[in-house]
Short mmCIF file of C-alpha atoms in Angstrom, two decimals:
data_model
loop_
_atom_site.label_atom_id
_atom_site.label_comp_id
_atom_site.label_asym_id
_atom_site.label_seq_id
_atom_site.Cartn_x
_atom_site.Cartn_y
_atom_site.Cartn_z
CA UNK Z 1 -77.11 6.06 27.15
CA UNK Z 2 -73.59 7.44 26.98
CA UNK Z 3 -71.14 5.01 29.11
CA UNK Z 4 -68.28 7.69 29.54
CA UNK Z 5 -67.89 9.67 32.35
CA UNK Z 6 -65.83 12.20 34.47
CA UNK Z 7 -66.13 10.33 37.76
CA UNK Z 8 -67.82 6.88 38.87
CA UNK Z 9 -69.12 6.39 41.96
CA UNK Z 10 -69.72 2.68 43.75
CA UNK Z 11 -71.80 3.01 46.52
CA UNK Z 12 -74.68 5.67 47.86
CA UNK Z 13 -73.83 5.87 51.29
CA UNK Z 14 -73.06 9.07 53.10
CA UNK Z 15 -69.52 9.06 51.15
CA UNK Z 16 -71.04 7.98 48.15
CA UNK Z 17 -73.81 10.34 48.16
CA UNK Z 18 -71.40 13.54 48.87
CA UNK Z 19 -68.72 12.57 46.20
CA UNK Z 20 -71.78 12.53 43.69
CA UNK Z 21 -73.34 15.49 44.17
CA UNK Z 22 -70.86 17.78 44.95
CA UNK Z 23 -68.80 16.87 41.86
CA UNK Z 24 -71.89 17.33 39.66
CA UNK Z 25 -72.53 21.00 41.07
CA UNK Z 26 -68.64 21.31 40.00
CA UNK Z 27 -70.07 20.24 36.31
CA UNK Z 28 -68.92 16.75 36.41
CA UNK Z 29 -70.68 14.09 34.79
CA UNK Z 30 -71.14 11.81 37.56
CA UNK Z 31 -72.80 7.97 37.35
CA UNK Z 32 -73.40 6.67 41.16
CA UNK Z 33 -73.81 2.72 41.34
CA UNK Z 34 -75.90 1.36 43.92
CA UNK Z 35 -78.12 -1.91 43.96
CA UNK Z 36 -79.62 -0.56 47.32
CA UNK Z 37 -82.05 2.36 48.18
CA UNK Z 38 -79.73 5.26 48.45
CA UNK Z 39 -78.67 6.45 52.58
CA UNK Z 40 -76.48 3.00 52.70
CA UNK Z 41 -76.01 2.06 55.99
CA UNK Z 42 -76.56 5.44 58.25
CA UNK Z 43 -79.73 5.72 56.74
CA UNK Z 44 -81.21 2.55 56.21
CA UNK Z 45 -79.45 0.24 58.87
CA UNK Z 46 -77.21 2.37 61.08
CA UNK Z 47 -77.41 5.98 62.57
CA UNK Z 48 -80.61 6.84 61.98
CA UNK Z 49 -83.04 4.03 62.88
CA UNK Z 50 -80.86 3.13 65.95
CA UNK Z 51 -80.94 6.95 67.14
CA UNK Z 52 -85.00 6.42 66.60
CA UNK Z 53 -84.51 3.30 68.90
CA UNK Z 54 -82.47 5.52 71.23
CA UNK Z 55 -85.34 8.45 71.54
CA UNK Z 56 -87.56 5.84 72.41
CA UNK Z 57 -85.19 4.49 75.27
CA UNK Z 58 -85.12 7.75 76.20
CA UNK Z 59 -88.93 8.32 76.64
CA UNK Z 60 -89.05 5.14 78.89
CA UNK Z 61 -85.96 6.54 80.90
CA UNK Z 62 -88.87 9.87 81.66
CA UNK Z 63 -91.31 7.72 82.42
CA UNK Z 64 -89.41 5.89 85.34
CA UNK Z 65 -88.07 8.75 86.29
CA UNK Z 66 -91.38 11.33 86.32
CA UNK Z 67 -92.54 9.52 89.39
CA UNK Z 68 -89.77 10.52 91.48
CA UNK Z 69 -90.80 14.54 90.29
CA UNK Z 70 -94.18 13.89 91.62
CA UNK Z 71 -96.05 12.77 88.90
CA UNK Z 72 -98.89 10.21 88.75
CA UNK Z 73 -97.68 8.30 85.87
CA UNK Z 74 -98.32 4.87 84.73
CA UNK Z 75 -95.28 3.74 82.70
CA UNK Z 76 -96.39 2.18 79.27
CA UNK Z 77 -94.55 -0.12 77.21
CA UNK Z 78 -94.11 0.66 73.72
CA UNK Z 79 -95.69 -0.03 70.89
CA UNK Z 80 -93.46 -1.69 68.68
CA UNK Z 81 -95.23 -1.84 64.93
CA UNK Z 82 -96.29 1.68 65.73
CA UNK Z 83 -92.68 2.93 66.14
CA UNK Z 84 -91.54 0.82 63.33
CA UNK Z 85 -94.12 2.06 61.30
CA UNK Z 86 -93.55 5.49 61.91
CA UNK Z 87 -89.43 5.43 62.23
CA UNK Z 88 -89.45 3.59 58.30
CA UNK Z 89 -91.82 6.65 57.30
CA UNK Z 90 -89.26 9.32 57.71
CA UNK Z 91 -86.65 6.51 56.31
CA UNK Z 92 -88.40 6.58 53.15
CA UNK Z 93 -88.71 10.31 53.23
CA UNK Z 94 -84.96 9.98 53.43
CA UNK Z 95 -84.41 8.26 50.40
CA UNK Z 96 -87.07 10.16 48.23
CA UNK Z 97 -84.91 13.42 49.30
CA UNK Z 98 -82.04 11.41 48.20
CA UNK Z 99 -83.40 10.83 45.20
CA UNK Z 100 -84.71 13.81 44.30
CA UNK Z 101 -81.43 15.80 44.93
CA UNK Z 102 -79.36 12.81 42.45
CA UNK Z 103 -81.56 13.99 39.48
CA UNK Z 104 -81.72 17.83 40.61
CA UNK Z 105 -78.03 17.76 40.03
CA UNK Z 106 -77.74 15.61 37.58
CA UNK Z 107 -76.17 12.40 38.52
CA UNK Z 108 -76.80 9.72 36.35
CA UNK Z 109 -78.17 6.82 39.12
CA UNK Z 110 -77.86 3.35 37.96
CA UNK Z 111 -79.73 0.49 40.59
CA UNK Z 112 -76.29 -2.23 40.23
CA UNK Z 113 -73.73 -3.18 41.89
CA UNK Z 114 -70.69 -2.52 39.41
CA UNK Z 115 -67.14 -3.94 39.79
CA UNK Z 116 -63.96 -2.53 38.59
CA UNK Z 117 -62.52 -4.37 35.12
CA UNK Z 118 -59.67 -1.63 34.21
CA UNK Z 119 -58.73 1.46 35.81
CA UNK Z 120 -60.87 3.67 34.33
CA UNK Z 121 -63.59 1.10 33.98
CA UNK Z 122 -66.36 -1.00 35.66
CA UNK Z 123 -69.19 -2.83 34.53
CA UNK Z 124 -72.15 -3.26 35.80
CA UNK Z 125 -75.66 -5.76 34.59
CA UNK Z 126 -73.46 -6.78 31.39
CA UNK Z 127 -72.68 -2.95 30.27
CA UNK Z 128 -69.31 -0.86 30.63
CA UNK Z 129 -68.75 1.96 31.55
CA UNK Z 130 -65.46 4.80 31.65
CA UNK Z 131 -64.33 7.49 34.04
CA UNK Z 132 -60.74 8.31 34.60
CA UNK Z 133 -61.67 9.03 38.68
CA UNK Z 134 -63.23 6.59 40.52
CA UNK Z 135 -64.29 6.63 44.05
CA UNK Z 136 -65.39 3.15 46.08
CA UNK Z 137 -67.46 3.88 48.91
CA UNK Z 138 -69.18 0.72 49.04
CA UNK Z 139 -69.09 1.17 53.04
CA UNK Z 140 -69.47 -2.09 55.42
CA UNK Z 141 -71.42 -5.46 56.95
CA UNK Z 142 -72.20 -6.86 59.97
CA UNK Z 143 -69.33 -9.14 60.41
CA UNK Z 144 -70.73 -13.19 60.43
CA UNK Z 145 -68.99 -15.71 62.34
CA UNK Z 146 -68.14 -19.24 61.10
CA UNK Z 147 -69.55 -20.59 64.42
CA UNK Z 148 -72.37 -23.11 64.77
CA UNK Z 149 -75.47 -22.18 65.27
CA UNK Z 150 -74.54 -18.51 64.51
CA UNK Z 151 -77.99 -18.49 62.44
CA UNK Z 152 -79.64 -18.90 64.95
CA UNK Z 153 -78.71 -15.00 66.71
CA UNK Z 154 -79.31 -11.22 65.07
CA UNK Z 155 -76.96 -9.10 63.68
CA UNK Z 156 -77.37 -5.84 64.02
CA UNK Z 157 -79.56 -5.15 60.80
CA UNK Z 158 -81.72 -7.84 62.15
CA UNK Z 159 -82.83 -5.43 65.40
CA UNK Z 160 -84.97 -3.16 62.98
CA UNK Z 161 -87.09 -5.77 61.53
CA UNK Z 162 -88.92 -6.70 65.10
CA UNK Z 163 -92.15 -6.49 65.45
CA UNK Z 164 -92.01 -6.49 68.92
CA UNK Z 165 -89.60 -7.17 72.07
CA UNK Z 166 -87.54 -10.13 73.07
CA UNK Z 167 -88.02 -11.01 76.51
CA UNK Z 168 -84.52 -11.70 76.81
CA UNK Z 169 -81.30 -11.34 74.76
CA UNK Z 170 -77.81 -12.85 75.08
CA UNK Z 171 -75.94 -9.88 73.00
CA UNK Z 172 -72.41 -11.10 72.33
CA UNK Z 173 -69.52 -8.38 72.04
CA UNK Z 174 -68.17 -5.09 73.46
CA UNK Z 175 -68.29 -2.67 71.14
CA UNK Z 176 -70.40 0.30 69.98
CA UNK Z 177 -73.51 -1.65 68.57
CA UNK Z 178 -73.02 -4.13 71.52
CA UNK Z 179 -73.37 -1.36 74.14
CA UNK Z 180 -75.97 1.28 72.28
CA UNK Z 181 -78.53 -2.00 71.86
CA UNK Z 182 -77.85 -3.34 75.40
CA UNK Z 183 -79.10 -0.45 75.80
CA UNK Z 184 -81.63 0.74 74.44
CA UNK Z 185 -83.14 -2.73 74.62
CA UNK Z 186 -83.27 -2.90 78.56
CA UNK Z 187 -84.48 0.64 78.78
CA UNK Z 188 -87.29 -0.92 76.26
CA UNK Z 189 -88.02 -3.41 78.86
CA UNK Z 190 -85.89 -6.61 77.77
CA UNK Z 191 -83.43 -9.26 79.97
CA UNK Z 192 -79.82 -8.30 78.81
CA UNK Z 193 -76.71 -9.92 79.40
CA UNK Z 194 -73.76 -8.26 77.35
CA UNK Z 195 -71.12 -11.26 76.86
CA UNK Z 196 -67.85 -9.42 76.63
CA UNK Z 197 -64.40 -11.40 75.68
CA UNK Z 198 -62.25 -8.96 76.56
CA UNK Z 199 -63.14 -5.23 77.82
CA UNK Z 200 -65.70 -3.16 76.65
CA UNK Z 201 -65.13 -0.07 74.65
CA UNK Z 202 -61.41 -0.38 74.25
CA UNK Z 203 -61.15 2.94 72.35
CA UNK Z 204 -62.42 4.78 74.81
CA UNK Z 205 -61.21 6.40 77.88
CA UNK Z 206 -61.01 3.12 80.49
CA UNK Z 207 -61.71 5.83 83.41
CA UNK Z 208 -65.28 6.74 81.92
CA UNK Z 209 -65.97 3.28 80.48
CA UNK Z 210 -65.71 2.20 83.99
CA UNK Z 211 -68.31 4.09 85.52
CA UNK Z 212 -70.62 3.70 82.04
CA UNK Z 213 -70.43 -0.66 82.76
CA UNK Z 214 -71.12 0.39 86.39
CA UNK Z 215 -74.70 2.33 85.25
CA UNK Z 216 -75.43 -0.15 82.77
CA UNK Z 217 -75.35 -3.02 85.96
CA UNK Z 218 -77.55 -0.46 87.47
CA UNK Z 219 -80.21 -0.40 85.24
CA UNK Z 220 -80.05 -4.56 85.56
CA UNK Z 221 -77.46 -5.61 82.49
CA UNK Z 222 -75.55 -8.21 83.35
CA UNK Z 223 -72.35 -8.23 81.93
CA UNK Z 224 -70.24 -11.00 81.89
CA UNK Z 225 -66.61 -10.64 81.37
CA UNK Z 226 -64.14 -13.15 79.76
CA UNK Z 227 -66.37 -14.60 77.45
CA UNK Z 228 -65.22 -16.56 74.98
CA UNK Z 229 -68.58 -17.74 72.83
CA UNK Z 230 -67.99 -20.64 70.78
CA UNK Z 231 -71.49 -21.63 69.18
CA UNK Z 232 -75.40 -21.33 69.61
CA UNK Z 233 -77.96 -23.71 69.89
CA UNK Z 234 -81.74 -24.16 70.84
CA UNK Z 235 -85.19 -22.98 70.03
CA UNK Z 236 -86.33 -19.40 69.54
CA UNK Z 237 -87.13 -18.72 73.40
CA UNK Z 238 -84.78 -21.21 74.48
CA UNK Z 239 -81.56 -19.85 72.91
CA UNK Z 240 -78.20 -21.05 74.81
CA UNK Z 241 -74.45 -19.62 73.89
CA UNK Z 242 -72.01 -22.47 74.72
CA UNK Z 243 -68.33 -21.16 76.06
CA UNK Z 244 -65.23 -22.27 75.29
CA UNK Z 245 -64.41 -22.26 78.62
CA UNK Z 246 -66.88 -24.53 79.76
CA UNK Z 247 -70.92 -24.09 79.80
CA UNK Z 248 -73.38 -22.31 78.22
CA UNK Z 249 -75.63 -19.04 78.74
CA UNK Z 250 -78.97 -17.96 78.94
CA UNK Z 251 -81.37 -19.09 78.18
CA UNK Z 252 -82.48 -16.44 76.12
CA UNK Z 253 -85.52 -15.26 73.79
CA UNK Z 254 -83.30 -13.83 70.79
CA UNK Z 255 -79.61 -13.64 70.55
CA UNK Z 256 -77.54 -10.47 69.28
CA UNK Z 257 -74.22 -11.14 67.44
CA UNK Z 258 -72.54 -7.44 67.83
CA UNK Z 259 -69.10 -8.81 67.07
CA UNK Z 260 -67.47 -5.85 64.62
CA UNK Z 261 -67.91 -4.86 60.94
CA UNK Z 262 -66.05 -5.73 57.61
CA UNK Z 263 -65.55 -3.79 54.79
CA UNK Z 264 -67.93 -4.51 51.45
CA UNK Z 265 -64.12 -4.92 49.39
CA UNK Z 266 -64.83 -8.19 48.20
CA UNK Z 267 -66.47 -8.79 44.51
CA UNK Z 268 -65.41 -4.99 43.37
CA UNK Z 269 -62.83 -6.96 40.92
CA UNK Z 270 -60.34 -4.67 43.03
CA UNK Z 271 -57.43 -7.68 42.29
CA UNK Z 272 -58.26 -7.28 38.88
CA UNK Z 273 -56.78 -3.81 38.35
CA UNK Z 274 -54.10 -3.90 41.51
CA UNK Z 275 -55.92 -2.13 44.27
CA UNK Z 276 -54.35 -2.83 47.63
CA UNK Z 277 -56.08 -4.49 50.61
CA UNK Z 278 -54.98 -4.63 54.33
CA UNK Z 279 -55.54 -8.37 55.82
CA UNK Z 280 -58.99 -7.39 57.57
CA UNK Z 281 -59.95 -6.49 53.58
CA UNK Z 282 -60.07 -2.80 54.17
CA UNK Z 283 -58.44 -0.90 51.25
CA UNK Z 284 -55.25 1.08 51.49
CA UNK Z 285 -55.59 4.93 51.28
CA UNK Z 286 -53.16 7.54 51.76
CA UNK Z 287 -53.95 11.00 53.46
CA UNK Z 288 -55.86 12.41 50.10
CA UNK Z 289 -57.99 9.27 49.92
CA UNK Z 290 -55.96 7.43 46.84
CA UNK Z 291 -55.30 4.18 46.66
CA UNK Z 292 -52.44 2.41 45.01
CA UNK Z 293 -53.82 3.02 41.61
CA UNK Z 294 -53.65 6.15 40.12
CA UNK Z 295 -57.30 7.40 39.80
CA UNK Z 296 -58.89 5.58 42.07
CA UNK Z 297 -59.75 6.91 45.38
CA UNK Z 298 -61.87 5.08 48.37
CA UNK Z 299 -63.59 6.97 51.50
CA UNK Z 300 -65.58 5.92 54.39
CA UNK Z 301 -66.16 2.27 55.93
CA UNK Z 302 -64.56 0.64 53.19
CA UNK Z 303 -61.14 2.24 54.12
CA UNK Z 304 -60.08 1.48 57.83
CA UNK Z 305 -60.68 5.25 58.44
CA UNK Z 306 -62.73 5.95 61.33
CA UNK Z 307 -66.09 4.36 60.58
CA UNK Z 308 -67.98 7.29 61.37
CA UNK Z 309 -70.49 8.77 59.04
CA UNK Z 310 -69.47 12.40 59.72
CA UNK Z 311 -65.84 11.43 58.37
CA UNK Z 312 -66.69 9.53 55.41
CA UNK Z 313 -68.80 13.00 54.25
CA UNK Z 314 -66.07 15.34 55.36
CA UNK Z 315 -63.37 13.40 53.18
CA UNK Z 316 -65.82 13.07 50.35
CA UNK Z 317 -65.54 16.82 50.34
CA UNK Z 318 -62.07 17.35 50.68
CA UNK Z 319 -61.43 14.82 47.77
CA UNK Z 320 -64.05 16.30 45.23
CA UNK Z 321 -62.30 19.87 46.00
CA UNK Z 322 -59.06 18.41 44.95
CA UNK Z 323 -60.28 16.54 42.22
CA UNK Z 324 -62.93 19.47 40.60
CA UNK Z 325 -62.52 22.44 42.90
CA UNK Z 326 -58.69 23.33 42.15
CA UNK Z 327 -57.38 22.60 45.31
CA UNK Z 328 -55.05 19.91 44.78
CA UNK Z 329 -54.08 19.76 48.35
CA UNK Z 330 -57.14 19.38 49.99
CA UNK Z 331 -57.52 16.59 52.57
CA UNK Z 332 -59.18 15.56 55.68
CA UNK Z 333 -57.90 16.32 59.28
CA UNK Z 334 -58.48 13.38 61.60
CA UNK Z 335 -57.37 14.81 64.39
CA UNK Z 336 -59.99 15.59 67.04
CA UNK Z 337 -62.72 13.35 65.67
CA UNK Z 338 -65.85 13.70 68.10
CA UNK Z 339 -67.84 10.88 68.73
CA UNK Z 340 -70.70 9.70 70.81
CA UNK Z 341 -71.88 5.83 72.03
CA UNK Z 342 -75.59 6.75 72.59
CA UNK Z 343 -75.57 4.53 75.51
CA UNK Z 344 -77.72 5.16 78.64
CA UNK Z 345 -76.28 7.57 79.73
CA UNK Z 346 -74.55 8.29 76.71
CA UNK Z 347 -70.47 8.43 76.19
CA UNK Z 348 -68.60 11.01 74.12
CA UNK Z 349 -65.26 11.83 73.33
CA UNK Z 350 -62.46 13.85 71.30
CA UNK Z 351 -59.01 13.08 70.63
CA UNK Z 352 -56.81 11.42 72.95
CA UNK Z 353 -57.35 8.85 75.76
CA UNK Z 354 -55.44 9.06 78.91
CA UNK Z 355 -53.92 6.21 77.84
CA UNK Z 356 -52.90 7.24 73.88
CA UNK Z 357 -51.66 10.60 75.35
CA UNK Z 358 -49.44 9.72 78.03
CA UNK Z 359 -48.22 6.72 75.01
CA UNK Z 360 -46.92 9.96 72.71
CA UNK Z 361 -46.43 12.61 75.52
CA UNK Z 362 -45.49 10.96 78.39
CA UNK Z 363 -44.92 12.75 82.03
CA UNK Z 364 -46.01 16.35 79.99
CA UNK Z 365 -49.55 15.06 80.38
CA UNK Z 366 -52.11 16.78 83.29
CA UNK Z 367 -55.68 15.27 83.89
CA UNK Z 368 -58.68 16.91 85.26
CA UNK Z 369 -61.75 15.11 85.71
CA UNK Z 370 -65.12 16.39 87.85
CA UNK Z 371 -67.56 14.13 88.76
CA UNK Z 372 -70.99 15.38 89.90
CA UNK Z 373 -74.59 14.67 90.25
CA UNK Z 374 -76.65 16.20 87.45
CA UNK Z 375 -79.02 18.53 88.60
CA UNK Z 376 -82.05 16.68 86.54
CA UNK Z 377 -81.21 13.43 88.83
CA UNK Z 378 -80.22 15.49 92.06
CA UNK Z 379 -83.55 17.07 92.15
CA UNK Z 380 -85.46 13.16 92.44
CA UNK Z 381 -82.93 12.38 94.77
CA UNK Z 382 -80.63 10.12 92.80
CA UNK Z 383 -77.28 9.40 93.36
CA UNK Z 384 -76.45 8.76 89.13
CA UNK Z 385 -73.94 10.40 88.16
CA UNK Z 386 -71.70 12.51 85.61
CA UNK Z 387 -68.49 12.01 84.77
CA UNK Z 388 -65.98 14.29 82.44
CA UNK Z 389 -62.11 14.46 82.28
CA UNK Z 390 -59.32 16.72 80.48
CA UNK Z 391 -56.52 15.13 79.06
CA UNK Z 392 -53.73 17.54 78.51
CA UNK Z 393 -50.02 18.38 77.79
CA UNK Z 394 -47.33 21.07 77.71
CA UNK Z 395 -47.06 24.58 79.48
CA UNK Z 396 -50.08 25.42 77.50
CA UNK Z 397 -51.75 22.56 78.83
CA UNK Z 398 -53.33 22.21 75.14
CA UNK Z 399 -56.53 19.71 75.67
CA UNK Z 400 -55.60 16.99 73.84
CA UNK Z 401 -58.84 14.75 75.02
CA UNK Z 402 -61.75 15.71 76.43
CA UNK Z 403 -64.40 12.75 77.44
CA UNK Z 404 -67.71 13.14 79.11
CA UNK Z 405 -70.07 11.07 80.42
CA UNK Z 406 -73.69 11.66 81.03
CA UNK Z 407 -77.73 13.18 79.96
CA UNK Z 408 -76.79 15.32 76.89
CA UNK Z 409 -73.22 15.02 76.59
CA UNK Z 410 -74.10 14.12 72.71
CA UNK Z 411 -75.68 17.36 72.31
CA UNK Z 412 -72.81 18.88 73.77
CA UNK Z 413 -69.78 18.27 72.96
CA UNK Z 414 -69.80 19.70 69.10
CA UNK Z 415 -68.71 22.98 70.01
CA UNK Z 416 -66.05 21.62 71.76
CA UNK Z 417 -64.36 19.83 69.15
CA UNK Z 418 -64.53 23.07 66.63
CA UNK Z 419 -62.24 24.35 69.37
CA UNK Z 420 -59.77 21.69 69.79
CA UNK Z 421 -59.11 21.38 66.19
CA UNK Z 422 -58.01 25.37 66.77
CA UNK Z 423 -55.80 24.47 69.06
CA UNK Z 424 -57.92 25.00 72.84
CA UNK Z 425 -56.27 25.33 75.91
CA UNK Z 426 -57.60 24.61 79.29
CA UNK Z 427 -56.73 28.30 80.13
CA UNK Z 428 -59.15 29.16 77.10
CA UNK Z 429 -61.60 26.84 78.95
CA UNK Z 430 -61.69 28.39 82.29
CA UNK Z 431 -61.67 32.16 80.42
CA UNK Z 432 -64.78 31.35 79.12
CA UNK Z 433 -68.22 32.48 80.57
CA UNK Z 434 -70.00 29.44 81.75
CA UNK Z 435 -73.62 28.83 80.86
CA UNK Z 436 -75.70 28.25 84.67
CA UNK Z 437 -76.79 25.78 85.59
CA UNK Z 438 -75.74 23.41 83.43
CA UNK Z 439 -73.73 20.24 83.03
CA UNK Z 440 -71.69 21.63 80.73
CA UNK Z 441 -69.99 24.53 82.21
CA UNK Z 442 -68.22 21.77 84.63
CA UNK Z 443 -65.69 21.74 81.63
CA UNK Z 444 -65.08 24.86 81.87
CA UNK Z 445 -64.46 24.96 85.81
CA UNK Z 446 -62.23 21.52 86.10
CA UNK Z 447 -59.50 22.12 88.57
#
């Protein structure tokens, strides 16, 4: 097999994947190392078996709630080997597709993990191989605590190998994958108690995060503040978290460690040529990707650029069409990233918070907010409700932020953020022709 190539890839994640085979429709010969089936995280432990999770909490969400629209309904628990079953079905259809679409263009897929040896080189099972560009996009991990007893808990890869539900989980953390399986797993019929040491969702708005940790004690999570977990200890079914300041919790059936993600930088020989790390081990890109050696770029979780899958494809594409589509400027705009914690209800934002805007634009900055009943919970006679705020600034009152809270606020803020990254204003907003009745036309009709 020829060893020389125009680009090398590390990694078949989402970043990985798009690199690849968008540089080999530009004619590139392209050689994508990857020890794992192709999808990397998103796919395979991330994105798409959690969203499965999510439908599912979602279906047990109608069921408690079908009664109350006068039906005679006899809520079932689910079926766990079924839905695992059928959720790692359309995973593997994933990967196949994958696959298929690697040869189909040509990409030359080798099943190892390579690390770089010069800077147009890497080697991988005891062979060489050359490409003056090479891209890492070896993505990220759950992050593993030296604590003891830490063995004895799940990370968040963990959740999609049970066969069935723990009675009870002590889920330790605050972030994304804390909230999301909090959950999902209570809607699925589990004892949660989210053990948060400082706030919960610090990177988004504290106004809507607020009334989300208010919902979540609704629906019977306890949450527990000011935790400081120190170690773990017990017997599956009789799991206890010890505190630094002083006792323990649970007991619990299974434990959850949701306590961040680290970058997959280590053992890519990335000393070994001179490519820069930060001190959490995320490498150093500029705004087109590079890194600090010439010819070798890095995109997605890897990087500390948002760790969103949605950004690590978009900058895959804008650094193929600088490196093979003859646009040497092309790059990434992170402003206005949307994103969604597919909580219950779920939590979405773009751009700003109240608090980063009034950090950069001070008294210039107007809020609007609405909060209302949605009409699917006003019609059972429930009080839940909807939350969604404007953060803008200037005469223009450009939106800088726009946050909602709520049933199908993932579904619709996309639109949205097209429009912000165009420059909306909220007199844009109100000139628009509402859809009725919805919940989204209440952006449109903030005063």
């Amino acid at each position: 097999m020829n060893r020389d190539f125009d680009l090398i890839v590390l990694g078949a994640g989402s970043g990985g994947l798009t690199v690849a085979q968008r540089a080999a429709r530009y004619g590139a010969r392209v050689a994508l190392f990857e020890p794992g089936p192709p999808g990397g995280t998103c796919v395979n432990l991330g994105c798409v078996p959690k969203k499965a999770f999510w439908f599912a909490a979602q279906l047990a969400h109608a069921q408690a709630l079908a009664p109350d629209y006068g039906f005679e309904i006899r809520a079932g628990s689910l079926d766990w080997r079924r839905f695992r079953a059928l959720r790692d079905g359309y995973i593997d259809g994933i990967r196949r597709r994958y696959a298929e679409r690697l040869e189909g263009a040509g990409v030359c897929r080798i099943a190892a993990a390579a690390r770089l040896v010069a800077r147009d080189g890497v080697e991988a099972a005891g062979e060489r191989y050359r490409a003056p560009q090479i891209v890492i996009a070896t993505g990220a991990r759950p992050r593993r605590l030296p604590l003891a007893g830490f063995e004895l808990g799940m990370v968040s890869d963990d959740i999609f190998a049970l066969d069935a539900a723990p009675r009870s989980v002590g889920i330790v953390g605050g972030g994304y994958v804390a909230v999301e399986f909090a959950c999902l797993l209570r809607a699925l019929g589990c004892g949660v108690e989210l053990l948060i040491r400082k706030q919960l969702l610090d990177s988004f708005d504290a106004e809507l995060v607020q009334v989300l940790a208010e919902q979540m004690r609704a629906q019977g999570i306890r949450i527990t503040p000011q935790s400081n977990v120190c170690g773990a200890r017990g017997e599956p079914g009789a799991l206890l978290l010890d505190d630094r300041g002083g006792g323990a919790h649970g007991p619990y059936d299974a434990i959850l460690w949701a306590v961040g993600r680290v970058p997959n930088s280590d053992g890519l020989g990335l000393d070994t040529v001179g490519v820069v790390r930060d001190e959490k081990g995320f490498i150093r890109v500029d705004a087109h990707q590079n890194t600090s050696v010439p010819g070798i770029t890095a995109i997605g979780d890897v990087t500390a650029c948002p760790a969103l899958t949605p950004v690590a494809v978009a900058a895959g594409y804008a650094l193929i069409e600088r490196l093979f589509g003859g646009q040497p400027q092309a790059g990434f705009d992170y402003r206005a990233i949307p994103t969604v914690v597919f909580a219950e209800p779920p939590l979405g934002m773009i751009g700003l918070t109240e608090r980063e805007a009034r950090a950069r634009h001070g008294d210039a900055v107007r809020i609007y907010r609405k909060r209302f009943v949605p009409l699917q919970y006003a019609v059972a006679g429930r009080a839940t409700p909807t939350l969604m705020k404007l953060v803008c600034s200037g005469d223009d009152e450009r939106v800088l932020g726009l946050h909602a809270l709520g049933p199908g606020v993932d579904e619709m803020l996309q639109g949205y953020a097209v429009a912000m990254r165009q420059g909306l204003t909220r007199s844009q907003l109100r000139d628009a022709v509402a859809i009725h009745p919805t919940s989204s036309e209440e952006l449109l009709l903030m005063h």
